[in-house]
Amino acid sequence: MAQRTEESKGKLSFATQGGQGEGSYSKSNSAASKTLSACIVPSLEEFLLHHFSPPQGAGPIYYADFGCAVGANTIGLAKFVTETLKSRPEISERDFLCYFADLPTNDFNTLFNQFPPLASRDGGNGNVEERTWFAAGVPGNQFNRMFPRSSLHVAITTLTLHYLPEIPKSITDESSPTFNRGCISSHGASPAVAEVFADTSREGLRKFFQCRAEELASGGVLAFYFPSRPDRAHPERQMSEDSMQLALWKVETAWRELVAEGVMPEELLDTFNVPNCHPSKEEVEEVVDHETSCFHIQKLEYIHKHPFSPPNPELILKDAQSYAKWWTGILRGGLGGMLSAHMAPELTEALMERFSKHIEKDYLEKKPQFPMIMNICMGILIRK
Amino acid sequence: MAQRTEESKGKLSFATQGGQGEGSYSKSNSAASKTLSACIVPSLEEFLLHHFSPPQGAGPIYYADFGCAVGANTIGLAKFVTETLKSRPEISERDFLCYFADLPTNDFNTLFNQFPPLASRDGGNGNVEERTWFAAGVPGNQFNRMFPRSSLHVAITTLTLHYLPEIPKSITDESSPTFNRGCISSHGASPAVAEVFADTSREGLRKFFQCRAEELASGGVLAFYFPSRPDRAHPERQMSEDSMQLALWKVETAWRELVAEGVMPEELLDTFNVPNCHPSKEEVEEVVDHETSCFHIQKLEYIHKHPFSPPNPELILKDAQSYAKWWTGILRGGLGGMLSAHMAPELTEALMERFSKHIEKDYLEKKPQFPMIMNICMGILIRK
């Protein structure tokens, strides 16, 4: 179970897969992630330019991205934060260290080789993009401490707060009243099962904010966004408006068919759960407003049906095959690692193929369009 | 060339190869490295316990290992430094962040998965080794800046200062008077060629100490050891007493035979150079005593014929095959990456096989024994 949870950390509701090949998270999801981050970038920029108080003295400014994964969006956010702050004259000469934090199973080798070269001291030749920040990778679990006390000044986590710290035991225990039979997530599960997911999610939020409160220096900022449901009710219907629901349900349908046909044993389906539950804005508020809270809420918003698009929608929508290939790439990049850890490679392939067929069918029936939508919660908190 | 130099960064006079399989640096060299580190451990311990001034305030203590590679010795040094400092009552409650710095081609994924789990907040169950320090990996080049100004308190580099920042151009240029024809290193090269290696080595030392001076906070300590020659003269005879010379010369002999037999093209040999040159103590002193120096020399010693042993000498010396297998493992782990980048896989294998035969012959003729020996320079510098 621990292993599965370790491997399930990632973005866009699915776990990530390293490397740079087809189906890697790096290739398939970064661009969508980038258009998603538009939900927070203007507010964060305004805050960093006009409200953020840099640490006193001439010491470095420490930035951290929790659940960084790999890819252009990860590096783009670090670049955005450092460039925004460096545009302030009183900060422009300070050194920046950007930490990229994720589970030890994240592909840090790939991430490190994606960094632009460090700016040369003579100013470079101007032809190659260079970075003006030092970089470090930090392996660990964001539901535990990962940094020294009071050592961070700007922290970000994008598309991670809907992950559970672990799959609750009762969910995969056949003898339990909240055994999640025939489902692979909280969405579409029984209300009792979904409530177990939601409880675990709230416990994860508590751990996350408690650890970040210890790690952030006074005046430090914590910014985040994540897929969210409108209120704390009905965790079993949490994804009902999200475009990603399509993939989740098609996987589930494909999987159930393969079980019915005898290709997949039933217990494989019954013991697989995506460790997600989308928290509502009020659940975050509850944690942050807790009596021992160390945060001031600068901004906390629920964004209904935030639109986002892949970078080349016309190519994806060209025909049913292109559309199915794109979704399968997202599924492979996102859920591939978890599936591989759970079942034999030929079963994963069978599932991918069947999923792809369902997506093709959906394309022909519904003529899909972009942008996609997602309900999102975004926030900017200040460490008191 | 840059690529070759990038890939040649490592330990024990050879570049390292990642992963955990047979021939990986992690498996083959860490244990020998550990017995080598005995040359500095007592002095460093004495210094950390009785002379090191921790940074003021309650903030974290930042440690960095430059050229960390992977393996037990890397982690052991971080553990040794943090435990030694934490045994001082006034430091015991401070947080430690250990940075592991190496080229982006280092296998950070393997390193991160070798870390013991972070100590749990409830004290753990006592059955599993836990670490009491936070950890980060830093990809970069130690001849450039890698950290913010004045941000480190304890820095270490073991078996890295004999690496060149690059292979000097003239060495592989057939039209140059210092073309290193028929040799794979400075040892055994012409005096003029070896002097080019030595010049580049001195330039590398200057860059290394200049960058570390910027990165270390006032009062910070920089400890190091590296294979060294007795004085600045005769860089062409720098390894003449070292046990590692055996491997270097057998590779060269094997390679020349394969060229003579037409198996290898001659230009492959003429364009391959191990980017090493062993500096003498006086060359380090020159750099550190430079008029702009920011260091105080706490200790700087040349250790003539420092002995070190692998962990299981009797198994290695059992017979010629075991002995040859062990050396080939070191060669593969150390030089394998560089060779693979330089020639086709089947040529690398041919070279390994021929090398192995020569080692077997050497065993039968000379009945080798442990410990091995290496001339070493070790130092402890304080940032003024």
CSV table of N, CA and C in Angstrom, one decimal, chain B residues 89-203:
chain,number,residue,atom,x,y,z
B,89,PRO,N,26.2,20.0,22.9
B,89,PRO,CA,24.8,20.3,23.4
B,89,PRO,C,24.3,21.6,22.8
B,90,GLU,N,25.1,22.6,22.5
B,90,GLU,CA,24.6,23.9,22.0
B,90,GLU,C,24.1,23.8,20.6
B,91,ILE,N,24.4,22.7,19.9
B,91,ILE,CA,24.0,22.5,18.5
B,91,ILE,C,23.0,21.4,18.4
B,92,SER,N,22.8,20.6,19.4
B,92,SER,CA,22.0,19.3,19.2
B,92,SER,C,20.6,19.5,18.7
B,93,GLU,N,20.0,20.7,19.0
B,93,GLU,CA,18.6,20.9,18.6
B,93,GLU,C,18.5,21.6,17.2
B,94,ARG,N,19.6,22.0,16.7
B,94,ARG,CA,19.5,22.7,15.4
B,94,ARG,C,19.2,21.7,14.3
B,95,ASP,N,18.5,22.3,13.2
B,95,ASP,CA,18.2,21.5,12.0
B,95,ASP,C,19.4,21.5,11.1
B,96,PHE,N,19.6,20.4,10.4
B,96,PHE,CA,20.7,20.2,9.5
B,96,PHE,C,20.1,20.0,8.1
B,97,LEU,N,20.6,20.6,7.1
B,97,LEU,CA,20.3,20.3,5.7
B,97,LEU,C,21.6,19.9,5.0
B,98,CYS,N,21.6,18.6,4.5
B,98,CYS,CA,22.8,18.1,3.8
B,98,CYS,C,22.6,18.2,2.3
B,99,TYR,N,23.4,18.9,1.6
B,99,TYR,CA,23.3,19.0,0.2
B,99,TYR,C,24.3,18.0,-0.5
B,100,PHE,N,23.8,17.3,-1.5
B,100,PHE,CA,24.7,16.3,-2.2
B,100,PHE,C,24.8,16.9,-3.6
B,101,ALA,N,26.0,17.4,-3.9
B,101,ALA,CA,26.2,18.1,-5.1
B,101,ALA,C,27.1,17.3,-6.1
B,102,ASP,N,26.7,17.2,-7.4
B,102,ASP,CA,27.5,16.6,-8.4
B,102,ASP,C,27.0,17.0,-9.8
B,103,LEU,N,27.7,16.5,-10.8
B,103,LEU,CA,27.2,16.8,-12.2
B,103,LEU,C,25.8,16.3,-12.4
B,104,PRO,N,25.1,17.0,-13.3
B,104,PRO,CA,23.7,16.5,-13.7
B,104,PRO,C,23.7,15.1,-14.2
B,105,THR,N,24.8,14.6,-14.6
B,105,THR,CA,24.9,13.2,-15.1
B,105,THR,C,25.0,12.2,-13.9
B,106,ASN,N,25.2,12.7,-12.7
B,106,ASN,CA,25.3,11.8,-11.6
B,106,ASN,C,23.9,11.1,-11.4
B,107,ASP,N,23.9,9.9,-10.9
B,107,ASP,CA,22.6,9.2,-10.7
B,107,ASP,C,21.9,9.6,-9.4
B,108,PHE,N,21.3,10.8,-9.4
B,108,PHE,CA,20.6,11.3,-8.2
B,108,PHE,C,19.5,10.4,-7.8
B,109,ASN,N,18.8,9.8,-8.7
B,109,ASN,CA,17.6,8.9,-8.4
B,109,ASN,C,18.1,7.8,-7.5
B,110,THR,N,19.2,7.2,-7.9
B,110,THR,CA,19.8,6.1,-7.0
B,110,THR,C,20.2,6.6,-5.7
B,111,LEU,N,20.9,7.7,-5.7
B,111,LEU,CA,21.3,8.3,-4.4
B,111,LEU,C,20.1,8.6,-3.5
B,112,PHE,N,19.1,9.2,-4.0
B,112,PHE,CA,17.9,9.5,-3.2
B,112,PHE,C,17.2,8.3,-2.6
B,113,ASN,N,17.3,7.2,-3.3
B,113,ASN,CA,16.6,6.0,-2.8
B,113,ASN,C,17.5,5.2,-1.9
B,114,GLN,N,18.8,5.7,-1.7
B,114,GLN,CA,19.7,5.1,-0.7
B,114,GLN,C,19.6,5.8,0.7
B,115,PHE,N,18.9,6.9,0.7
B,115,PHE,CA,18.8,7.6,2.0
B,115,PHE,C,18.0,6.8,3.0
B,116,PRO,N,18.4,6.7,4.2
B,116,PRO,CA,17.5,6.2,5.2
B,116,PRO,C,16.3,7.1,5.4
B,117,PRO,N,15.2,6.6,5.8
B,117,PRO,CA,14.0,7.4,6.0
B,117,PRO,C,14.3,8.5,7.0
B,118,LEU,N,13.6,9.6,6.9
B,118,LEU,CA,13.7,10.7,7.8
B,118,LEU,C,13.1,10.3,9.1
B,119,ALA,N,13.8,10.7,10.2
B,119,ALA,CA,13.4,10.3,11.5
B,119,ALA,C,11.9,10.7,11.8
B,120,SER,N,11.1,9.8,12.3
B,120,SER,CA,9.7,10.2,12.5
B,120,SER,C,9.6,11.0,13.8
B,121,ARG,N,8.6,11.8,13.9
B,121,ARG,CA,8.4,12.8,14.9
B,121,ARG,C,8.2,12.1,16.3
B,122,ASP,N,7.6,10.9,16.2
B,122,ASP,CA,7.4,10.2,17.5
B,122,ASP,C,8.6,9.4,18.0
B,123,GLY,N,9.7,9.6,17.3
B,123,GLY,CA,10.9,8.8,17.7
B,123,GLY,C,11.1,7.5,17.0
B,124,GLY,N,10.1,7.1,16.2
B,124,GLY,CA,10.3,5.8,15.4
B,124,GLY,C,10.2,4.6,16.3
B,125,ASN,N,10.3,3.4,15.7
B,125,ASN,CA,10.2,2.2,16.5
B,125,ASN,C,11.6,1.6,16.9
B,126,GLY,N,12.6,2.4,16.5
B,126,GLY,CA,14.0,1.9,16.9
B,126,GLY,C,14.5,0.8,16.1
B,127,ASN,N,13.7,0.2,15.2
B,127,ASN,CA,14.2,-0.9,14.4
B,127,ASN,C,14.9,-0.6,13.1
B,128,VAL,N,14.6,0.6,12.6
B,128,VAL,CA,15.1,1.0,11.3
B,128,VAL,C,16.0,2.2,11.5
B,129,GLU,N,17.1,2.2,10.7
B,129,GLU,CA,18.0,3.4,10.8
B,129,GLU,C,17.2,4.6,10.2
B,130,GLU,N,17.3,5.7,10.9
B,130,GLU,CA,16.6,6.9,10.4
B,130,GLU,C,17.6,8.0,10.3
B,131,ARG,N,17.4,9.0,9.4
B,131,ARG,CA,18.3,10.1,9.4
B,131,ARG,C,17.7,11.3,10.1
B,132,THR,N,18.6,12.1,10.7
B,132,THR,CA,18.1,13.2,11.5
B,132,THR,C,18.4,14.5,10.8
B,133,TRP,N,18.7,14.4,9.5
B,133,TRP,CA,19.1,15.6,8.7
B,133,TRP,C,18.2,15.6,7.4
B,134,PHE,N,17.8,16.8,7.0
B,134,PHE,CA,17.1,17.0,5.7
B,134,PHE,C,18.1,16.8,4.6
B,135,ALA,N,17.7,16.5,3.4
B,135,ALA,CA,18.6,16.2,2.3
B,135,ALA,C,18.1,16.8,1.0
B,136,ALA,N,19.1,17.3,0.2
B,136,ALA,CA,18.8,17.8,-1.1
B,136,ALA,C,19.9,17.4,-2.1
B,137,GLY,N,19.6,17.2,-3.3
B,137,GLY,CA,20.6,17.0,-4.4
B,137,GLY,C,20.8,18.2,-5.2
B,138,VAL,N,22.0,18.5,-5.5
B,138,VAL,CA,22.3,19.8,-6.3
B,138,VAL,C,23.1,19.4,-7.5
B,139,PRO,N,22.5,19.6,-8.7
B,139,PRO,CA,23.2,19.3,-10.0
B,139,PRO,C,24.0,20.5,-10.4
B,140,GLY,N,25.2,20.3,-10.8
B,140,GLY,CA,26.0,21.4,-11.3
B,140,GLY,C,27.5,21.0,-11.4
B,141,ASN,N,28.3,22.0,-11.5
B,141,ASN,CA,29.7,21.7,-11.8
B,141,ASN,C,30.5,22.4,-10.7
B,142,GLN,N,31.4,21.7,-10.0
B,142,GLN,CA,32.0,22.2,-8.8
B,142,GLN,C,33.1,23.3,-9.2
B,143,PHE,N,33.4,23.4,-10.5
B,143,PHE,CA,34.3,24.5,-10.9
B,143,PHE,C,33.5,25.8,-11.2
B,144,ASN,N,32.2,25.7,-11.0
B,144,ASN,CA,31.4,26.9,-11.0
B,144,ASN,C,30.7,27.1,-9.7
B,145,ARG,N,30.0,28.2,-9.5
B,145,ARG,CA,29.2,28.4,-8.4
B,145,ARG,C,28.0,27.4,-8.4
B,146,MET,N,27.7,26.9,-7.2
B,146,MET,CA,26.5,25.9,-7.1
B,146,MET,C,25.5,26.3,-6.0
B,147,PHE,N,26.0,27.3,-5.1
B,147,PHE,CA,25.1,27.7,-4.0
B,147,PHE,C,25.1,29.2,-3.8
B,148,PRO,N,24.1,29.7,-3.1
B,148,PRO,CA,24.0,31.1,-2.8
B,148,PRO,C,25.3,31.6,-2.0
B,149,ARG,N,25.6,32.8,-2.1
B,149,ARG,CA,26.7,33.4,-1.3
B,149,ARG,C,26.5,33.2,0.2
B,150,SER,N,27.6,32.8,0.8
B,150,SER,CA,27.6,32.7,2.3
B,150,SER,C,26.5,31.8,2.9
B,151,SER,N,26.2,30.8,2.1
B,151,SER,CA,25.1,30.0,2.6
B,151,SER,C,25.5,28.6,3.2
B,152,LEU,N,26.7,28.2,3.1
B,152,LEU,CA,27.2,26.9,3.6
B,152,LEU,C,28.0,27.1,4.9
B,153,HIS,N,27.9,26.1,5.8
B,153,HIS,CA,28.7,26.1,7.0
B,153,HIS,C,29.7,25.0,7.1
B,154,VAL,N,29.4,23.8,6.5
B,154,VAL,CA,30.4,22.8,6.4
B,154,VAL,C,30.4,22.2,5.0
B,155,ALA,N,31.6,22.2,4.4
B,155,ALA,CA,31.7,21.7,3.0
B,155,ALA,C,32.8,20.6,3.0
B,156,ILE,N,32.5,19.6,2.2
B,156,ILE,CA,33.5,18.5,2.1
B,156,ILE,C,33.6,18.2,0.6
B,157,THR,N,34.8,17.8,0.2
B,157,THR,CA,35.0,17.2,-1.1
B,157,THR,C,36.0,16.1,-1.0
B,158,THR,N,35.6,14.9,-1.4
B,158,THR,CA,36.6,13.8,-1.2
B,158,THR,C,36.9,13.2,-2.6
B,159,LEU,N,38.1,13.0,-2.9
B,159,LEU,CA,38.6,12.4,-4.1
B,159,LEU,C,38.0,13.1,-5.4
B,160,THR,N,38.0,14.5,-5.4
B,160,THR,CA,37.5,15.2,-6.5
B,160,THR,C,38.5,16.2,-7.0
B,161,LEU,N,39.4,16.7,-6.2
B,161,LEU,CA,40.3,17.8,-6.6
B,161,LEU,C,41.4,17.4,-7.6
B,162,HIS,N,41.4,16.1,-7.9
B,162,HIS,CA,42.4,15.7,-8.9
B,162,HIS,C,41.7,15.7,-10.3
B,163,TYR,N,40.4,16.1,-10.4
B,163,TYR,CA,39.8,16.2,-11.7
B,163,TYR,C,40.0,17.6,-12.3
B,164,LEU,N,40.1,17.5,-13.6
B,164,LEU,CA,40.3,18.8,-14.4
B,164,LEU,C,38.9,19.4,-14.7
B,165,PRO,N,38.8,20.7,-14.8
B,165,PRO,CA,37.6,21.3,-15.2
B,165,PRO,C,37.2,20.9,-16.7
B,166,GLU,N,38.3,20.6,-17.5
B,166,GLU,CA,38.0,20.2,-18.9
B,166,GLU,C,39.3,19.6,-19.4
B,167,ILE,N,39.2,18.9,-20.5
B,167,ILE,CA,40.4,18.4,-21.1
B,167,ILE,C,40.9,19.5,-22.0
B,168,PRO,N,42.2,19.9,-21.8
B,168,PRO,CA,42.8,20.9,-22.6
B,168,PRO,C,42.8,20.6,-24.1
B,169,LYS,N,42.4,21.6,-24.9
B,169,LYS,CA,42.2,21.3,-26.3
B,169,LYS,C,43.4,20.7,-27.0
B,170,SER,N,44.6,21.2,-26.6
B,170,SER,CA,45.8,20.8,-27.4
B,170,SER,C,46.1,19.3,-27.2
B,171,ILE,N,45.6,18.8,-26.1
B,171,ILE,CA,45.9,17.4,-25.8
B,171,ILE,C,45.3,16.4,-26.9
B,172,THR,N,44.2,16.8,-27.4
B,172,THR,CA,43.6,15.9,-28.4
B,172,THR,C,43.7,16.4,-29.8
B,173,ASP,N,44.5,17.4,-30.0
B,173,ASP,CA,44.6,18.1,-31.3
B,173,ASP,C,45.9,17.6,-32.0
B,174,GLU,N,45.8,16.8,-33.1
B,174,GLU,CA,46.9,16.1,-33.7
B,174,GLU,C,47.9,17.1,-34.2
B,175,SER,N,47.5,18.3,-34.5
B,175,SER,CA,48.5,19.3,-35.0
B,175,SER,C,49.2,20.1,-33.9
B,176,SER,N,48.9,19.8,-32.7
B,176,SER,CA,49.5,20.5,-31.6
B,176,SER,C,50.8,19.8,-31.1
B,177,PRO,N,51.7,20.6,-30.6
B,177,PRO,CA,53.0,20.0,-30.1
B,177,PRO,C,52.7,19.2,-28.8
B,178,THR,N,51.6,19.5,-28.2
B,178,THR,CA,51.3,18.7,-26.9
B,178,THR,C,50.1,17.7,-27.1
B,179,PHE,N,50.0,17.2,-28.3
B,179,PHE,CA,49.1,16.1,-28.6
B,179,PHE,C,49.5,14.9,-27.8
B,180,ASN,N,48.5,14.3,-27.1
B,180,ASN,CA,48.9,13.2,-26.2
B,180,ASN,C,48.7,11.8,-26.9
B,181,ARG,N,49.6,11.6,-27.9
B,181,ARG,CA,49.5,10.4,-28.7
B,181,ARG,C,49.8,9.1,-27.9
B,182,GLY,N,48.9,8.2,-28.1
B,182,GLY,CA,49.1,6.8,-27.5
B,182,GLY,C,48.9,6.7,-26.0
B,183,CYS,N,48.6,7.8,-25.3
B,183,CYS,CA,48.4,7.7,-23.9
B,183,CYS,C,47.0,8.1,-23.5
B,184,ILE,N,46.5,7.6,-22.3
B,184,ILE,CA,45.1,8.0,-21.9
B,184,ILE,C,45.1,8.9,-20.7
B,185,SER,N,46.3,9.3,-20.3
B,185,SER,CA,46.3,10.3,-19.1
B,185,SER,C,47.6,11.0,-19.1
B,186,SER,N,47.7,11.9,-18.1
B,186,SER,CA,49.0,12.6,-17.9
B,186,SER,C,50.1,11.7,-17.4
B,187,HIS,N,49.7,10.7,-16.7
B,187,HIS,CA,50.8,9.8,-16.1
B,187,HIS,C,51.4,9.0,-17.3
B,188,GLY,N,52.6,9.1,-17.5
B,188,GLY,CA,53.3,8.4,-18.6
B,188,GLY,C,53.3,9.2,-19.9
B,189,ALA,N,52.7,10.4,-19.9
B,189,ALA,CA,52.7,11.3,-21.1
B,189,ALA,C,54.1,12.0,-21.1
B,190,SER,N,54.3,12.7,-22.2
B,190,SER,CA,55.6,13.5,-22.3
B,190,SER,C,55.5,14.6,-21.2
B,191,PRO,N,56.7,15.1,-20.7
B,191,PRO,CA,56.7,16.2,-19.7
B,191,PRO,C,55.9,17.4,-20.2
B,192,ALA,N,56.0,17.7,-21.5
B,192,ALA,CA,55.3,18.9,-22.0
B,192,ALA,C,53.8,18.7,-21.9
B,193,VAL,N,53.3,17.5,-22.3
B,193,VAL,CA,51.9,17.2,-22.3
B,193,VAL,C,51.4,17.2,-20.8
B,194,ALA,N,52.2,16.6,-19.9
B,194,ALA,CA,51.8,16.5,-18.5
B,194,ALA,C,51.7,17.9,-17.9
B,195,GLU,N,52.6,18.8,-18.4
B,195,GLU,CA,52.5,20.1,-17.8
B,195,GLU,C,51.2,20.9,-18.3
B,196,VAL,N,50.7,20.6,-19.5
B,196,VAL,CA,49.4,21.1,-19.9
B,196,VAL,C,48.3,20.6,-19.0
B,197,PHE,N,48.3,19.3,-18.7
B,197,PHE,CA,47.4,18.8,-17.7
B,197,PHE,C,47.5,19.5,-16.4
B,198,ALA,N,48.8,19.7,-15.9
B,198,ALA,CA,49.0,20.3,-14.6
B,198,ALA,C,48.5,21.8,-14.5
B,199,ASP,N,48.7,22.5,-15.6
B,199,ASP,CA,48.3,23.9,-15.7
B,199,ASP,C,46.7,23.9,-15.6
B,200,THR,N,46.1,23.0,-16.3
B,200,THR,CA,44.6,23.0,-16.3
B,200,THR,C,44.1,22.6,-14.9
B,201,SER,N,44.9,21.7,-14.3
B,201,SER,CA,44.5,21.3,-12.9
B,201,SER,C,44.6,22.5,-11.9
B,202,ARG,N,45.7,23.3,-12.1
B,202,ARG,CA,45.9,24.4,-11.2
B,202,ARG,C,44.8,25.5,-11.4
B,203,GLU,N,44.4,25.6,-12.7
B,203,GLU,CA,43.3,26.5,-13.0
B,203,GLU,C,42.0,26.0,-12.4
